[in-house]
Short mmCIF file of C-alpha atoms in Angstrom, two decimals:
data_model
loop_
_atom_site.label_atom_id
_atom_site.label_comp_id
_atom_site.label_asym_id
_atom_site.label_seq_id
_atom_site.Cartn_x
_atom_site.Cartn_y
_atom_site.Cartn_z
CA MET A 1 -63.97 -19.24 13.06
CA SER A 2 -67.71 -18.15 12.26
CA GLU A 3 -69.54 -18.72 8.83
CA GLN A 4 -68.68 -14.66 8.01
CA ASP A 5 -65.31 -14.71 9.17
CA SER A 6 -64.77 -17.61 6.50
CA ASN A 7 -66.52 -15.82 3.49
CA TRP A 8 -63.89 -12.86 4.71
CA LYS A 9 -61.08 -15.13 4.98
CA TYR A 10 -61.80 -16.62 1.49
CA ALA A 11 -63.06 -13.45 -0.51
CA ASP A 12 -59.16 -12.00 0.13
CA TYR A 13 -57.17 -15.60 -0.04
CA ILE A 14 -59.04 -15.74 -3.54
CA VAL A 15 -57.58 -12.92 -5.23
CA THR A 16 -53.97 -13.03 -6.97
CA GLU A 17 -52.26 -9.81 -6.00
CA SER A 18 -49.00 -9.06 -8.70
CA ASP A 19 -45.06 -8.55 -6.95
CA SER A 20 -45.80 -4.75 -7.32
CA ILE A 21 -48.54 -5.38 -5.07
CA GLN A 22 -47.06 -8.11 -2.46
CA LYS A 23 -44.12 -5.63 -2.50
CA ALA A 24 -45.97 -1.96 -1.64
CA ARG A 25 -48.13 -4.07 1.01
CA ALA A 26 -45.14 -4.95 2.91
CA GLN A 27 -44.37 -1.75 2.59
CA SER A 28 -47.61 -0.66 3.35
CA LEU A 29 -47.26 -3.41 7.40
CA GLU A 30 -42.96 -1.54 7.81
CA LEU A 31 -44.17 1.89 7.49
CA GLY A 32 -47.09 1.34 10.40
CA ILE A 33 -49.39 2.25 7.36
CA GLU A 34 -52.63 -0.31 7.42
CA PRO A 35 -53.37 -1.60 3.29
CA ILE A 36 -56.54 -2.25 1.50
CA SER A 37 -57.18 -5.48 2.17
CA PRO A 38 -56.97 -7.66 -1.35
CA ALA A 39 -60.59 -8.14 -2.20
CA MET A 40 -60.93 -4.55 -1.19
CA GLY A 41 -58.40 -3.80 -3.62
CA ALA A 42 -59.64 -6.00 -6.64
CA GLN A 43 -63.28 -4.24 -6.12
CA ALA A 44 -61.52 -0.50 -5.81
CA ALA A 45 -59.95 -1.97 -10.15
CA VAL A 46 -63.54 -3.62 -10.48
CA ILE A 47 -65.44 -0.27 -9.95
CA ALA A 48 -62.26 1.16 -12.00
CA ALA A 49 -62.89 -1.01 -14.70
CA THR A 50 -66.40 -0.55 -14.98
CA THR A 51 -66.69 3.12 -14.99
CA ALA A 52 -63.76 3.33 -17.59
CA ALA A 53 -62.03 5.20 -15.19
CA THR A 54 -59.37 7.54 -16.22
CA ASN A 55 -59.17 10.47 -14.17
CA ILE A 56 -58.03 9.17 -10.07
CA VAL A 57 -57.40 11.33 -7.67
CA GLU A 58 -56.71 9.32 -3.92
CA ILE A 59 -56.81 11.27 -0.57
CA GLY A 60 -54.34 8.75 1.86
CA THR A 61 -51.46 7.43 -1.01
CA GLY A 62 -48.95 5.20 1.21
CA SER A 63 -46.94 3.02 0.11
CA GLY A 64 -49.06 3.38 -3.24
CA LEU A 65 -50.74 -0.02 -2.88
CA SER A 66 -53.86 1.24 -3.81
CA GLY A 67 -52.95 2.69 -6.32
CA LEU A 68 -52.07 0.66 -7.87
CA TRP A 69 -55.27 -1.23 -7.77
CA LEU A 70 -56.68 2.00 -9.01
CA LEU A 71 -54.31 2.09 -12.08
CA SER A 72 -54.80 -1.78 -12.96
CA PRO A 73 -57.44 -1.81 -15.23
CA SER A 74 -56.09 0.77 -17.85
CA GLN A 75 -53.02 2.27 -20.03
CA ARG A 76 -55.04 5.06 -19.99
CA SER A 77 -55.36 5.47 -16.50
CA VAL A 78 -53.64 9.54 -14.62
CA LEU A 79 -53.64 8.91 -10.75
CA THR A 80 -53.27 11.92 -8.37
CA THR A 81 -52.46 10.97 -5.40
CA ILE A 82 -52.03 13.30 -2.02
CA ASP A 83 -50.15 12.75 1.17
CA SER A 84 -48.73 14.57 4.04
CA GLU A 85 -45.74 12.53 4.55
CA ALA A 86 -43.49 13.51 2.26
CA GLU A 87 -41.50 9.99 3.18
CA HIS A 88 -45.21 8.24 2.01
CA GLN A 89 -44.95 9.75 -1.56
CA GLY A 90 -41.33 8.65 -1.69
CA TYR A 91 -41.84 5.13 -0.91
CA ALA A 92 -44.81 5.26 -3.68
CA ARG A 93 -42.59 6.52 -6.41
CA GLN A 94 -40.91 4.00 -5.92
CA THR A 95 -43.95 1.80 -6.02
CA PHE A 96 -44.52 3.13 -9.11
CA ALA A 97 -41.46 3.23 -10.75
CA ASP A 98 -41.08 -0.88 -9.88
CA ALA A 99 -44.43 -1.95 -11.34
CA ARG A 100 -43.09 -0.21 -14.44
CA ILE A 101 -46.41 2.78 -14.34
CA ALA A 102 -45.60 5.45 -16.78
CA PRO A 103 -44.15 8.97 -14.71
CA ASN A 104 -47.02 11.25 -16.12
CA ARG A 105 -48.97 8.65 -15.11
CA VAL A 106 -49.39 9.29 -11.32
CA ARG A 107 -49.34 12.80 -9.55
CA HIS A 108 -47.72 12.60 -6.53
CA ILE A 109 -48.52 16.05 -3.74
CA THR A 110 -47.06 16.44 -0.66
CA GLY A 111 -49.31 18.61 1.66
CA ARG A 112 -53.02 18.54 4.17
CA SER A 113 -55.59 17.31 1.91
CA LEU A 114 -57.93 19.72 3.30
CA ASP A 115 -54.75 22.21 2.41
CA VAL A 116 -55.14 20.73 -1.13
CA LEU A 117 -58.27 20.37 -2.32
CA THR A 118 -60.02 22.88 -2.23
CA ARG A 119 -57.40 24.36 -5.38
CA MET A 120 -58.71 20.69 -7.15
CA ASN A 121 -60.79 20.97 -10.12
CA GLU A 122 -64.66 20.44 -9.02
CA ASN A 123 -66.97 17.95 -11.42
CA SER A 124 -63.71 16.70 -12.83
CA TYR A 125 -62.82 13.35 -11.64
CA ASP A 126 -64.14 10.01 -12.27
CA ILE A 127 -63.12 7.99 -9.32
CA VAL A 128 -62.02 9.66 -6.09
CA PHE A 129 -60.11 7.08 -2.90
CA VAL A 130 -60.78 8.57 0.50
CA ASP A 131 -58.02 7.42 2.57
CA ALA A 132 -56.49 9.49 4.25
CA ASP A 133 -56.75 11.01 8.41
CA PRO A 134 -59.93 8.67 9.82
CA THR A 135 -61.14 12.05 12.09
CA GLN A 136 -61.30 13.72 8.92
CA VAL A 137 -63.82 11.10 6.51
CA ILE A 138 -66.67 13.58 6.31
CA GLU A 139 -64.40 15.99 5.43
CA ASN A 140 -62.66 14.71 2.79
CA VAL A 141 -65.68 11.69 1.29
CA GLU A 142 -67.04 16.46 1.68
CA HIS A 143 -64.95 17.00 -0.92
CA GLY A 144 -64.53 14.27 -2.30
CA LEU A 145 -68.02 14.64 -3.82
CA ARG A 146 -67.63 17.85 -5.35
CA LEU A 147 -64.29 16.92 -7.06
CA ALA A 148 -66.01 13.66 -8.30
CA ARG A 149 -67.76 14.52 -12.06
CA THR A 150 -71.44 13.24 -12.42
CA GLY A 151 -71.81 9.75 -12.30
CA GLY A 152 -68.25 9.19 -10.72
CA THR A 153 -67.51 7.19 -7.35
CA VAL A 154 -65.27 8.12 -3.76
CA LEU A 155 -64.65 4.45 -2.29
CA VAL A 156 -64.41 4.49 2.02
CA PRO A 157 -62.65 1.81 3.01
CA HIS A 158 -62.76 1.54 6.50
CA ALA A 159 -66.06 2.43 6.25
CA LEU A 160 -66.41 -0.35 9.39
CA TRP A 161 -63.54 0.53 10.44
CA LYS A 162 -61.88 -2.58 12.12
CA GLY A 163 -65.98 -3.93 12.81
CA LYS A 164 -66.93 -0.99 15.26
CA VAL A 165 -69.27 1.25 13.32
CA ALA A 166 -71.30 -1.61 13.19
CA ASP A 167 -71.61 -1.96 17.12
CA PRO A 168 -73.37 1.10 18.60
CA ALA A 169 -71.66 0.31 21.96
CA GLN A 170 -68.45 1.78 20.10
CA ARG A 171 -68.24 6.01 20.53
CA ASP A 172 -64.67 6.94 20.42
CA ASP A 173 -64.48 9.89 17.55
CA VAL A 174 -63.34 8.35 14.63
CA THR A 175 -66.04 5.29 14.88
CA SER A 176 -68.61 8.15 15.11
CA ALA A 177 -67.31 9.85 11.94
CA PHE A 178 -68.04 7.08 9.75
CA ARG A 179 -71.05 5.68 11.55
CA THR A 180 -72.18 8.44 11.13
CA LEU A 181 -70.91 9.23 7.44
CA VAL A 182 -72.81 5.75 6.39
CA GLN A 183 -75.01 6.79 7.54
CA GLU A 184 -76.43 10.37 6.49
CA ILE A 185 -74.72 8.84 2.73
CA ALA A 186 -77.64 6.55 2.60
CA SER A 187 -80.35 8.67 3.35
CA SER A 188 -78.38 11.42 1.15
CA SER A 189 -80.87 11.86 -2.09
CA ALA A 190 -77.88 13.16 -3.99
CA VAL A 191 -76.40 10.27 -4.17
CA VAL A 192 -76.66 6.20 -4.74
CA SER A 193 -74.41 3.68 -2.26
CA ALA A 194 -73.65 0.61 -1.06
CA LEU A 195 -71.31 -0.33 2.37
CA SER A 196 -69.17 -4.34 1.33
CA PRO A 197 -68.48 -6.45 3.99
CA VAL A 198 -64.81 -6.60 2.10
CA GLY A 199 -61.36 -6.16 4.34
CA ASP A 200 -63.59 -3.94 7.11
CA GLY A 201 -65.64 -2.06 5.24
CA LEU A 202 -65.87 0.07 1.38
CA LEU A 203 -68.39 2.28 1.59
CA GLN A 204 -69.34 3.15 -2.72
CA ILE A 205 -71.00 6.20 -3.36
CA THR A 206 -71.79 6.57 -7.00
CA LYS A 207 -72.71 11.12 -7.81
CA LEU A 208 -76.36 11.40 -9.22
CA ALA A 209 -77.20 14.14 -11.48
#
């Protein structure tokens, strides 16, 4: 095992996940949904805490795993979570109920993200978490930046896409989309960004004035 692989494994190992998060992780795997790594979830929670995020949008509900991490720092935070699969929303509702998240803290929307996001308020959200159809990641991030307030942050997990983005020989559509996104964000003067290697990459994009 390389030193880098050891560091990644250790970063996940030291994270303590609640019983609710562990259960949601198992549910994700049963549903065939690739969950965010423990270190990635912890990092998202740190960002939510440090920005005092109270108004959060999640694109891609899954089993509710990432939603639990995003809501964990504050009892005042509210999550709007979007997924095209009604089944996923059902499992997530149970996840939040089991974690004793008050129903008024989570708004579930079933529908295609590109249809739903166009109807949401601009410049209104502290965090937008983009983890839906990877073939639409660029479009979803564009919407996310529109929805984020000045100083708000768009988080994009899986930004290194299974380790392929760093390899120029990998040119499938999804890898190319993530690579294009990372490169365009890095060169944009409208945001400040960082690409963390936790999990398979967490792209952090904060919107400037």
